[in-house]
Coordinates of C-alpha atoms in Angstrom, one line a residue:
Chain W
X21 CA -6.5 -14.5 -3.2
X22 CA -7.2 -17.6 -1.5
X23 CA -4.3 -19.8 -0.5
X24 CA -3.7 -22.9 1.5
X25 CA 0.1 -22.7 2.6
X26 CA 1.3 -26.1 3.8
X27 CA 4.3 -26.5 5.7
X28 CA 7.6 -27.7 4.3
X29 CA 8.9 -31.6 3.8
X30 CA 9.7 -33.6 7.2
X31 CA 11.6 -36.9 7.5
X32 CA 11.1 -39.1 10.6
X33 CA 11.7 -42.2 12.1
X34 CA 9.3 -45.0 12.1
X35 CA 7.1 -45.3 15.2
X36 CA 7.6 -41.3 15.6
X37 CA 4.5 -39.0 14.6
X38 CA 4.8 -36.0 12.2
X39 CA 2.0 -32.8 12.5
X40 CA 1.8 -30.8 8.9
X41 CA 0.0 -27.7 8.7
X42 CA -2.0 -25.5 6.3
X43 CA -2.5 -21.8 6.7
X44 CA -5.3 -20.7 5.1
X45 CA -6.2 -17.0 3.7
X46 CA -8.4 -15.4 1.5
X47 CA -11.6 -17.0 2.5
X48 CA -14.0 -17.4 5.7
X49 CA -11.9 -19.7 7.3
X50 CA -14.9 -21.3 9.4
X51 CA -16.8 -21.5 6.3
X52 CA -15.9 -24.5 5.1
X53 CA -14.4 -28.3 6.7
X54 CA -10.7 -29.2 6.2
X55 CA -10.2 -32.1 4.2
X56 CA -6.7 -34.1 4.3
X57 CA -5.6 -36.6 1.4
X58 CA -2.6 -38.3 0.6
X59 CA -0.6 -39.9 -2.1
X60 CA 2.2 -41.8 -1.8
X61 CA 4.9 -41.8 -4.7
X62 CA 3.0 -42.9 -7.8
X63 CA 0.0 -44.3 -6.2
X64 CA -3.6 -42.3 -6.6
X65 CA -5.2 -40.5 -4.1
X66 CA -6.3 -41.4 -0.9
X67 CA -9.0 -39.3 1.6
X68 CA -7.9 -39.4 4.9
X69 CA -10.5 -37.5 6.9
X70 CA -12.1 -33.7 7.4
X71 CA -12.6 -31.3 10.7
X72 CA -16.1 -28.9 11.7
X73 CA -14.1 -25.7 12.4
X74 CA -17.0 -25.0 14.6
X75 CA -17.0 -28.1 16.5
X76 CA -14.2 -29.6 16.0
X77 CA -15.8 -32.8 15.2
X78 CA -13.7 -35.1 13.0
X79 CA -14.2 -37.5 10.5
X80 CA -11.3 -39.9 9.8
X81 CA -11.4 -42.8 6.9
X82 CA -11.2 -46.4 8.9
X83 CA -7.8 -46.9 7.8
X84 CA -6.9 -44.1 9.7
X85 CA -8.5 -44.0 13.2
X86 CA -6.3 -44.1 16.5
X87 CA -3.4 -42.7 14.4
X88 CA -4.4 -39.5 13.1
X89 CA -5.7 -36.5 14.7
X90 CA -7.0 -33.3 12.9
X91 CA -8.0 -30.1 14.4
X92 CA -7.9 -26.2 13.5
X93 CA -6.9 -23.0 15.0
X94 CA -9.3 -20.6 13.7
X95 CA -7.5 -17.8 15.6
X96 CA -4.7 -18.2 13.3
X97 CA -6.6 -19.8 10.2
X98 CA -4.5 -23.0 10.2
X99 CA -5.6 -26.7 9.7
X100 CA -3.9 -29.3 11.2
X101 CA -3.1 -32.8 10.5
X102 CA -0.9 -35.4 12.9
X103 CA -0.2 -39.0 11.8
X104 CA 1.3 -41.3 15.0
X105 CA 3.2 -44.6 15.1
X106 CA 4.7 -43.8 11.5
X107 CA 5.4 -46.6 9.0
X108 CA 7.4 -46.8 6.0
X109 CA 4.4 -46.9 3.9
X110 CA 3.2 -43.4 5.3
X111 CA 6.0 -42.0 3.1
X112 CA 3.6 -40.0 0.6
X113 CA 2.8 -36.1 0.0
X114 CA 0.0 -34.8 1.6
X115 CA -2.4 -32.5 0.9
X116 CA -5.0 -29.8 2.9
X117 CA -8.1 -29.1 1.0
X118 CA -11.4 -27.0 1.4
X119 CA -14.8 -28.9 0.7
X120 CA -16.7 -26.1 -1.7
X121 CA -19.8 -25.6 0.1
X122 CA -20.3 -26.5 3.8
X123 CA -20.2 -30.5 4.5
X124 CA -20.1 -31.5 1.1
X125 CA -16.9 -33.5 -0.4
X126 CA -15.6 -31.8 -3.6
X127 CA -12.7 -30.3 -2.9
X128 CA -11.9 -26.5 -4.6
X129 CA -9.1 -25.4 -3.3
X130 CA -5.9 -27.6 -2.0
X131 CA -2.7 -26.8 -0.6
X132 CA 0.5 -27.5 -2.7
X133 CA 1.6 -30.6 -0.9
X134 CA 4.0 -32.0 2.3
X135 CA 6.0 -34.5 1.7
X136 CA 6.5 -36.5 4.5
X137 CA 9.2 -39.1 4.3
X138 CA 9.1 -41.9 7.0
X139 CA 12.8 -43.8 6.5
X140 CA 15.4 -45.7 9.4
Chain L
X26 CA -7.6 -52.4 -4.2
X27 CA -9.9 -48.9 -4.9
X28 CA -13.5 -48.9 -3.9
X29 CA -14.3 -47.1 -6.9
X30 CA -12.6 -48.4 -10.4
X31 CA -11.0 -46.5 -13.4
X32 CA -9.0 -47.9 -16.5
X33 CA -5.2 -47.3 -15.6
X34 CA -5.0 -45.3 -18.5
X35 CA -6.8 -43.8 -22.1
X36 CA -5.3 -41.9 -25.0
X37 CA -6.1 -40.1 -28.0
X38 CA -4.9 -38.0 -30.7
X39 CA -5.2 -34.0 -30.4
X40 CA -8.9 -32.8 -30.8
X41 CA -10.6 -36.2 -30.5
X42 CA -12.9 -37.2 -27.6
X43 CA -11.7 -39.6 -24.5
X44 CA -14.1 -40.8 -21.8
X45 CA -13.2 -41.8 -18.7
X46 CA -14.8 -44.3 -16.7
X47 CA -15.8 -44.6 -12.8
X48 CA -17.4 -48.2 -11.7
X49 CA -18.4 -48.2 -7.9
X50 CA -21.0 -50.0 -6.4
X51 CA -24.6 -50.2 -4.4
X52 CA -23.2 -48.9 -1.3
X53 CA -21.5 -45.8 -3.2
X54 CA -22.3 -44.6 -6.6
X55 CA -25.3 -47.1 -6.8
X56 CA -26.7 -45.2 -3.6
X57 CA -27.1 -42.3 -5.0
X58 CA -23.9 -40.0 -3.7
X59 CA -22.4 -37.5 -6.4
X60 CA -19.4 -38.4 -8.1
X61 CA -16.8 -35.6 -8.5
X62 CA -13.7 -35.8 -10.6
X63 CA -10.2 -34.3 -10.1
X64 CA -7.0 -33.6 -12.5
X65 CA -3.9 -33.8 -11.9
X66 CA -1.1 -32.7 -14.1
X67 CA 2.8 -34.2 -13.0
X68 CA 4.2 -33.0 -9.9
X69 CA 1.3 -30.7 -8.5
X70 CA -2.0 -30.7 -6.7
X71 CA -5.2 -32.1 -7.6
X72 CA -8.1 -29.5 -9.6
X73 CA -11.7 -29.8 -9.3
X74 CA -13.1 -30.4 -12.5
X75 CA -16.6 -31.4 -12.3
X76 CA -18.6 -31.4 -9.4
X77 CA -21.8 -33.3 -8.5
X78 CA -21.8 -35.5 -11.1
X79 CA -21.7 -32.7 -14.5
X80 CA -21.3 -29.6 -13.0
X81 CA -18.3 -27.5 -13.8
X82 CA -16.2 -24.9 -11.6
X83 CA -15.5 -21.5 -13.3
X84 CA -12.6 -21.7 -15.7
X85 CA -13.0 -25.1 -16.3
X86 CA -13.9 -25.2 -20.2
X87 CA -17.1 -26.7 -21.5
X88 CA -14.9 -29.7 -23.6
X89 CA -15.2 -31.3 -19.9
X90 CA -18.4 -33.0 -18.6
X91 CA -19.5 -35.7 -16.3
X92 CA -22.3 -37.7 -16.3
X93 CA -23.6 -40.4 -13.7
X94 CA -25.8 -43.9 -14.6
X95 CA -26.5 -46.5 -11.9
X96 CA -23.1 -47.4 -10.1
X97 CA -21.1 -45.7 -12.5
X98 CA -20.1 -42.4 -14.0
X99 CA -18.0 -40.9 -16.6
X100 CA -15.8 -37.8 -17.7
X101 CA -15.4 -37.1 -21.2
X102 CA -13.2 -34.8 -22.3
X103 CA -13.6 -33.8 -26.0
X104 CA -11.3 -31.5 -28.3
X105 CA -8.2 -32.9 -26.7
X106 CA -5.4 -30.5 -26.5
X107 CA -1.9 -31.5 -25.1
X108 CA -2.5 -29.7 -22.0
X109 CA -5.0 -32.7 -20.8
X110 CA -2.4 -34.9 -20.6
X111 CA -2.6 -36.0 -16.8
X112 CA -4.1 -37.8 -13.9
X113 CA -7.7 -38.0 -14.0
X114 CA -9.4 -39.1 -10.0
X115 CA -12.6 -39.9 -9.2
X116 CA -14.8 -39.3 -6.0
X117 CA -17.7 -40.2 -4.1
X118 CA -19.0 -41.3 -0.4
X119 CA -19.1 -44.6 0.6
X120 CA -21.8 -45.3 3.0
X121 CA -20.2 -48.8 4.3
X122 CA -16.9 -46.8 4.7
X123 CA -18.2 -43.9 6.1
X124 CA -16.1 -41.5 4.6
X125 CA -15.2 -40.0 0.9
X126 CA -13.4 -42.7 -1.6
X127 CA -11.0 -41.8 -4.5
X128 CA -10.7 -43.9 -7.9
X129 CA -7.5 -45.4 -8.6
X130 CA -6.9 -42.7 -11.4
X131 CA -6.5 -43.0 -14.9
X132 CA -3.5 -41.5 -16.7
X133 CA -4.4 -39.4 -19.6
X134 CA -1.6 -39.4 -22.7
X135 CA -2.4 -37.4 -26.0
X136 CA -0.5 -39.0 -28.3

């Protein structure tokens, strides 16, 4: 069935960067953009940016640009995110998720969560 | 500070009807871009539950629907059953953002 299989919980230090990824099965992987979002604890959700698997061609929210990198390995069917120059408040879980048809923004399958935690 | 705006929270009693609101603006909602929502249930990962503004993914039941007017939209979610109670999201594009914008989320609690 199709699964998105994030990797497990990190801790780092602040100014350090921290790459999560999400294996993906079941489904033409280069079928459909890779969408990250995050939540930190009890806050709502917020879109961080997609990847083309064809191109490679990103997408990042604002808030985001210089710091994160995404990018895909469809050889292995993985997604990857990387957030740099880590800050207390980028302590939150974050999520992988498939748009549902090609360039379009809802979101129908997502991983089950990383939770990074960013601490001294 | 969410570009798009829901009420913190609703409730309701079991098998009443709870709607759900979504205010954006002219360069989101207003401009046209679908509106899809999410739910979220304690401690796991975010569901599709209507897409494009009403549309519904299999096995999402027909008490759920979505409906879009101006810059704003709405989820109503009628028959409520105990198994609602969760985080309900918002989502659209924002064309001054470039990029896709959540809601705030509004906590569901059937009382």
């Amino acid at each position: 069935q199709l699964q998105l299989v994030q990797s497990g919980p990190e801790v780092k230090k602040p100014g350090a960067s921290v790459k999560v990824s999400c294996k993906a099965s079941g489904y033409s992987f280069t079928g459909h953009y890779m969408h990250w979002v995050r939540q930190a604890p009890g806050q709502g959700l917020e879109w961080m940016g997609r990847v083309n698997p064809h191109t490679g061609v990103t997408n990042y929210a604002q808030k985001f640009k210089g710091r994160v990198t995404m990018t895909m390995d469809t050889s292995i069917t993985t997604a990857y995110m990387e957030l740099s120059r880590l800050r207390s408040d980028d302590t939150a879980v974050y999520y992988c998720a498939r748009d549902k048809e090609w360039g379009g923004y809802p979101l129908d399958y997502w991983g089950q969560g990383t939770l990074v935690t960013v601490s001294s | 500070q969410s570009v798009l705006t829901q009420p913190p929270s609703v409730s309701g009693a079991p098998g009443q009807t709870v709607t759900i609101s979504c205010t954006g603006s002219s360069s989101n909602i207003g401009a046209g871009y679908d509106v899809h929502w999410y739910q979220q249930p304690p401690g796991t990962a975010p569901k599709l539950l209507i897409y494009t503004n009403y549309d519904r993914p299999s096995g999402v039941p027909d008490r759920f629907s979505g409906s879009k007017s101006g810059t704003s939209a709405s989820l109503a979610i009628s028959g409520l059953q105990a198994e609602d109670e969760a985080d309900y999201y918002c989502q659209s594009y924002d064309r001054n953002l470039s990029g896709s914008v959540f809601g705030g989320g509004t906590k569901l609690t059937v009382l």
